[in-house]
PDB file of C-alpha atoms in Angstrom:
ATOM      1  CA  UNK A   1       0.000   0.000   0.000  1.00 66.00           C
ATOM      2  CA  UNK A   2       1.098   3.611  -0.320  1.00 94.00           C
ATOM      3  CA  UNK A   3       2.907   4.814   2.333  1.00 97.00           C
ATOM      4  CA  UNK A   4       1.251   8.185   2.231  1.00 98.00           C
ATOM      5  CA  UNK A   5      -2.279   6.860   1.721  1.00 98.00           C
ATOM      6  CA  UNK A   6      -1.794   4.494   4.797  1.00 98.00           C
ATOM      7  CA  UNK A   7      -0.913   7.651   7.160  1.00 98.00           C
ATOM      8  CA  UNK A   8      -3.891   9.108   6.013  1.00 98.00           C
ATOM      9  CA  UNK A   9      -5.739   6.210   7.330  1.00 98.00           C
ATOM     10  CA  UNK A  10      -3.912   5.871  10.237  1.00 98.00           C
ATOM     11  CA  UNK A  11      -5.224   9.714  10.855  1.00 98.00           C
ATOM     12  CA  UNK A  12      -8.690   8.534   9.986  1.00 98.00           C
ATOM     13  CA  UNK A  13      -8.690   5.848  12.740  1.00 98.00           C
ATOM     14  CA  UNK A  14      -7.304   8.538  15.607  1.00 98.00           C
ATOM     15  CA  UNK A  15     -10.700  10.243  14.695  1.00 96.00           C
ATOM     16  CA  UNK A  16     -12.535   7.870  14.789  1.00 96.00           C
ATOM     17  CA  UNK A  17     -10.884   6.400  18.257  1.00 97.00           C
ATOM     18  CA  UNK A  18     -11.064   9.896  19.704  1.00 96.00           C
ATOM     19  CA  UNK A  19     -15.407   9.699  18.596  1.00 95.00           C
ATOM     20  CA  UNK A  20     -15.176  11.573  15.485  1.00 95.00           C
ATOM     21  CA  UNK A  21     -15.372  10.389  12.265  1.00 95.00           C
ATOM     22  CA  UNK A  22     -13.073   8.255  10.396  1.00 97.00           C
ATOM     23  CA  UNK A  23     -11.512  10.453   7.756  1.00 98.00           C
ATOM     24  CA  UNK A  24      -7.947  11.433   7.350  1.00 98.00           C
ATOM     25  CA  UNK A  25      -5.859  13.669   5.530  1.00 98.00           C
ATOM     26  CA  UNK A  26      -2.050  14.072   4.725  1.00 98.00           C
ATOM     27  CA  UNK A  27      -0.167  16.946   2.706  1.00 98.00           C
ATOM     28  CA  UNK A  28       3.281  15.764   0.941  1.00 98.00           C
ATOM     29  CA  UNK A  29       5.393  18.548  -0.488  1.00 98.00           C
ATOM     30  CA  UNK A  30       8.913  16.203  -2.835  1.00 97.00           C
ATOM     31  CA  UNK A  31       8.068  12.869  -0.835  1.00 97.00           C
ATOM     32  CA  UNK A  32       7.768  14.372   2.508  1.00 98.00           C
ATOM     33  CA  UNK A  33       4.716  14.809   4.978  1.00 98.00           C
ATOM     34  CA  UNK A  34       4.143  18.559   5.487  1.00 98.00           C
ATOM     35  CA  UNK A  35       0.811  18.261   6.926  1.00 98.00           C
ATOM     36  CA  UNK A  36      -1.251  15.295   8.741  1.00 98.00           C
ATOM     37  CA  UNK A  37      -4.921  15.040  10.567  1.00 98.00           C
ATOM     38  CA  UNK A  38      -8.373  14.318  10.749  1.00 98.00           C
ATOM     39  CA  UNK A  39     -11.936  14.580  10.825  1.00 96.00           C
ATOM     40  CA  UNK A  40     -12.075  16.606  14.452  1.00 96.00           C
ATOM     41  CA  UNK A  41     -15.493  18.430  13.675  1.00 94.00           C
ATOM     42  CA  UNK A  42     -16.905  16.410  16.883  1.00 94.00           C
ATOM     43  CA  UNK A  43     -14.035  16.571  19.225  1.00 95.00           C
ATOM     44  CA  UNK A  44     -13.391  20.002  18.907  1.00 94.00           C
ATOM     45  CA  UNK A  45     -16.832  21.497  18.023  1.00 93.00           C
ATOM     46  CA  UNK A  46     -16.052  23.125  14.499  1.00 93.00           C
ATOM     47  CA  UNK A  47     -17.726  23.153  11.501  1.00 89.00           C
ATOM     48  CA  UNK A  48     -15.076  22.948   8.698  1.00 93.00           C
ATOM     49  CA  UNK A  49     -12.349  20.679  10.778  1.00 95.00           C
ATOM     50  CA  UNK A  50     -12.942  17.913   7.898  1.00 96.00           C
ATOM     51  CA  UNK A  51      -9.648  15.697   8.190  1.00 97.00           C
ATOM     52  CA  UNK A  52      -8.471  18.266   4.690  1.00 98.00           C
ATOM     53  CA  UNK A  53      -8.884  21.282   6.213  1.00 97.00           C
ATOM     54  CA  UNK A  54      -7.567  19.709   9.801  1.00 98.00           C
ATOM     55  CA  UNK A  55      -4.134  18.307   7.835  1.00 98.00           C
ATOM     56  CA  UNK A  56      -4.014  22.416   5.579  1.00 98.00           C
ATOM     57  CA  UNK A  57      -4.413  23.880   8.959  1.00 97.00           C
ATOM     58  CA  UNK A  58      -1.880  21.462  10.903  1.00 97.00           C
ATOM     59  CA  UNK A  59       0.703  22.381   7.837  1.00 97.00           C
ATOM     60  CA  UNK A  60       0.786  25.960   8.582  1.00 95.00           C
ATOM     61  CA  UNK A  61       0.969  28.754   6.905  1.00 95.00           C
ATOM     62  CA  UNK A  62       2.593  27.992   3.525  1.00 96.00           C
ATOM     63  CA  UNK A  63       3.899  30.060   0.249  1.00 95.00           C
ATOM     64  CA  UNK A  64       1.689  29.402  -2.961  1.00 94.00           C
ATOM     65  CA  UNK A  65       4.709  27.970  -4.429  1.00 96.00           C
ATOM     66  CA  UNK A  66       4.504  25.262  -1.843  1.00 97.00           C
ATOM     67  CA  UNK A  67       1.344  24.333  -2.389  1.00 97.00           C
ATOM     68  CA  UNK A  68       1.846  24.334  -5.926  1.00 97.00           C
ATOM     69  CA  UNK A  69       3.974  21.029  -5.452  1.00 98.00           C
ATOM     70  CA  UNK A  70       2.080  19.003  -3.003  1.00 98.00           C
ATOM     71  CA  UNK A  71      -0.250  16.024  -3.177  1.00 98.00           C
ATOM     72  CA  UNK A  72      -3.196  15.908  -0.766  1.00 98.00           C
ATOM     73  CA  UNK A  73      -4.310  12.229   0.629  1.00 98.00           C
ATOM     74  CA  UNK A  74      -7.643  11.514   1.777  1.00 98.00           C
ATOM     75  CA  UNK A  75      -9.593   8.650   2.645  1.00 98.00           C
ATOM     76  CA  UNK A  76     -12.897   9.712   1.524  1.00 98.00           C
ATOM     77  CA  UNK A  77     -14.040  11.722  -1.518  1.00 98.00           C
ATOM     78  CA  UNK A  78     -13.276  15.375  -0.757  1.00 98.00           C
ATOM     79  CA  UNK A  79     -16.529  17.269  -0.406  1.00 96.00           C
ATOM     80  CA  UNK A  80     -17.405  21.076  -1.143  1.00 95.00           C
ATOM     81  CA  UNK A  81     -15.410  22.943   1.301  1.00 96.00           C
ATOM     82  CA  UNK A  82     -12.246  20.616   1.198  1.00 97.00           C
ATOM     83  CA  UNK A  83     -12.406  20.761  -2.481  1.00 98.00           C
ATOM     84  CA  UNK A  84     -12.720  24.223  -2.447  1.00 97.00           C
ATOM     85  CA  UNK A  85      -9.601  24.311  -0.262  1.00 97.00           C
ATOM     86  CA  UNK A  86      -7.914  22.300  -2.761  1.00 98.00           C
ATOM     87  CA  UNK A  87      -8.560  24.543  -5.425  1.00 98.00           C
ATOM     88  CA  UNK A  88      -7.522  27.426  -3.508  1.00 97.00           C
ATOM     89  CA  UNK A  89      -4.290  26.923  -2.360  1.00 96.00           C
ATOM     90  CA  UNK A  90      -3.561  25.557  -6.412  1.00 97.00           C
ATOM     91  CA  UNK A  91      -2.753  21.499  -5.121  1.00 98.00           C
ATOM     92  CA  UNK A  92      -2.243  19.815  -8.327  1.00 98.00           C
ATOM     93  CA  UNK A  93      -2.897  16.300  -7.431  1.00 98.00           C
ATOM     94  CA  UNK A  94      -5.543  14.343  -5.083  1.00 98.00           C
ATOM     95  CA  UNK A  95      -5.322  10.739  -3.993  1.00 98.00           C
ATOM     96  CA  UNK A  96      -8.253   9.215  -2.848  1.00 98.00           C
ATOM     97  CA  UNK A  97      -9.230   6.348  -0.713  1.00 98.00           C
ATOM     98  CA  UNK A  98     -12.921   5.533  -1.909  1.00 98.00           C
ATOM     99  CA  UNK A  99     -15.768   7.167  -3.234  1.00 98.00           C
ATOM    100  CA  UNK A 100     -17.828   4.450  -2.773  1.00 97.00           C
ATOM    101  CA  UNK A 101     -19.525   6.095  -0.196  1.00 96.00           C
ATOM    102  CA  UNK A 102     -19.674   9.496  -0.824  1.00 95.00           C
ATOM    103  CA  UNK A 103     -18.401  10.960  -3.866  1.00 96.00           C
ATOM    104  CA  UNK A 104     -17.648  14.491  -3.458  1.00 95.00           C
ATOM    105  CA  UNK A 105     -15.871  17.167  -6.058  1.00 97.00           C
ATOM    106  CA  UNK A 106     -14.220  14.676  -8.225  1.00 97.00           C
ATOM    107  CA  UNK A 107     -15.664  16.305 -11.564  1.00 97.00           C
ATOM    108  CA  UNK A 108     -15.059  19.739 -10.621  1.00 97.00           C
ATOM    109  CA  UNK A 109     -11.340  19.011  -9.604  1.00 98.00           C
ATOM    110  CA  UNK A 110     -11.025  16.847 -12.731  1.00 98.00           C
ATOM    111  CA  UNK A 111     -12.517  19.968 -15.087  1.00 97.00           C
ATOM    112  CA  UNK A 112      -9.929  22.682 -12.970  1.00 97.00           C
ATOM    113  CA  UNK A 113      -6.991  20.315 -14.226  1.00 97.00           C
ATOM    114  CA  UNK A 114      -6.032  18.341 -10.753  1.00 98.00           C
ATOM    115  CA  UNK A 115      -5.459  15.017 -11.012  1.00 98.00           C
ATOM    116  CA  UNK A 116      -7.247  12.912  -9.548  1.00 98.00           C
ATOM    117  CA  UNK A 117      -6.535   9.546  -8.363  1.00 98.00           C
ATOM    118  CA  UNK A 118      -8.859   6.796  -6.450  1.00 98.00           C
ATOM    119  CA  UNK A 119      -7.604   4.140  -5.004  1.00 97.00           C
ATOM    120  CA  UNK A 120     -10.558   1.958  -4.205  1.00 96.00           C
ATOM    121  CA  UNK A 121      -8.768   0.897  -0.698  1.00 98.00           C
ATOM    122  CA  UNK A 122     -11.113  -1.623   0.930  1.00 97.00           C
ATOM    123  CA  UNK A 123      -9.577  -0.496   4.668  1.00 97.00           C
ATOM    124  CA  UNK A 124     -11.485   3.155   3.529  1.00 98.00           C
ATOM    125  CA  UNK A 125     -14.569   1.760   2.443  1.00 98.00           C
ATOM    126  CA  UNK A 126     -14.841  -0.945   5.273  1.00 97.00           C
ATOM    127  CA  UNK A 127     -14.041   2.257   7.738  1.00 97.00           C
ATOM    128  CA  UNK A 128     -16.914   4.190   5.855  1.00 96.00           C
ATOM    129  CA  UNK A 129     -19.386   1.479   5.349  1.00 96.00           C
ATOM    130  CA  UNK A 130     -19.520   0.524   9.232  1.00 97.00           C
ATOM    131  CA  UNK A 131     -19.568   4.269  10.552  1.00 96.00           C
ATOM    132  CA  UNK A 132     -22.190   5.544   8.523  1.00 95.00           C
ATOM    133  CA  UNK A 133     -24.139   2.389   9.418  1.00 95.00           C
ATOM    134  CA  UNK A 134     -23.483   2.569  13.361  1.00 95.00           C
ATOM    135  CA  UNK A 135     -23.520   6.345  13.337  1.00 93.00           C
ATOM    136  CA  UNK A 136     -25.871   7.519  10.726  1.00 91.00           C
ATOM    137  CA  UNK A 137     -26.894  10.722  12.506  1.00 87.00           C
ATOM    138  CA  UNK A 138     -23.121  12.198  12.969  1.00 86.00           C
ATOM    139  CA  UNK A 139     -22.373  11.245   9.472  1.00 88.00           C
ATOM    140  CA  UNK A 140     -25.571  12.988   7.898  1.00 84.00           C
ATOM    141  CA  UNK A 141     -24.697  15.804   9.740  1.00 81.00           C
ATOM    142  CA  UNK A 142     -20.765  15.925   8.967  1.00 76.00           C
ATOM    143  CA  UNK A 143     -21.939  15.668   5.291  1.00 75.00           C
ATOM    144  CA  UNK A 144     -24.615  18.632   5.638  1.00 74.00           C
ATOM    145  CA  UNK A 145     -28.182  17.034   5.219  1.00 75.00           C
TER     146      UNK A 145
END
């Protein structure tokens, strides 16, 4: 497995140990970690801490240049806001667990010339699939509806 894909996952699984949900992020800038978290919108109370914006923020301020040459991991599909972040900040290149369940900006990062990879990991979607089962509620709220 990817190295970087697998810290991501080990990020989501601090969320969801900590009672949050089970999505994690990493930032690589030239084969290097720059960035890690996770889905902390539960544990600390905040309404954008998706495990995107949690690893962006936990990278620190950074020039555009910077940005320009990192990849962004994720276990899930990155929705709206985290895509919007993406675009943003000018991240070239996505890699994504699953979207098998929830498919977020794909299309629109695809059609603003990122590239975007999915991995299909069964770890993500076995994560996914039993959350959103066992905690419907949280995840229907994490996900806006």
């Amino acid at each position: 497995m990817d190295k970087f894909l697998q810290a991501a996952i080990e990020e989501a699984k601090k969320g969801l140990a900590e009672g949050g949900i089970p999505i994690g992020s990493v930032l690589v800038h030239n084969g290097k970690i720059i960035g890690r978290g996770h889905n902390r919108r539960v544990q600390q109370g905040s309404c954008i801490l998706h495990g995107e914006m949690d690893a962006l923020e936990n990278a620190g301020r950074l020039p555009a240049s910077v940005y320009r040459e990192c990849v962004i991991y994720t276990t899930l599909s990155p929705c709206s806001m985290c895509s919007g972040a993406i675009l943003l900040y000018g991240i070239p290149k996505v890699v994504i667990g699953e979207n098998k369940t929830f498919l977020g900006e794909e299309q629109l990062l695809q059609e603003r010339g990122l590239e975007v990879e999915v991995m299909n990991d069964e770890e993500c979607i076995e994560m996914m699939e039993t959350f959103i089962r066992e905690k419907p509620e949280l995840w229907n709220e994490d996900i806006g509806v």
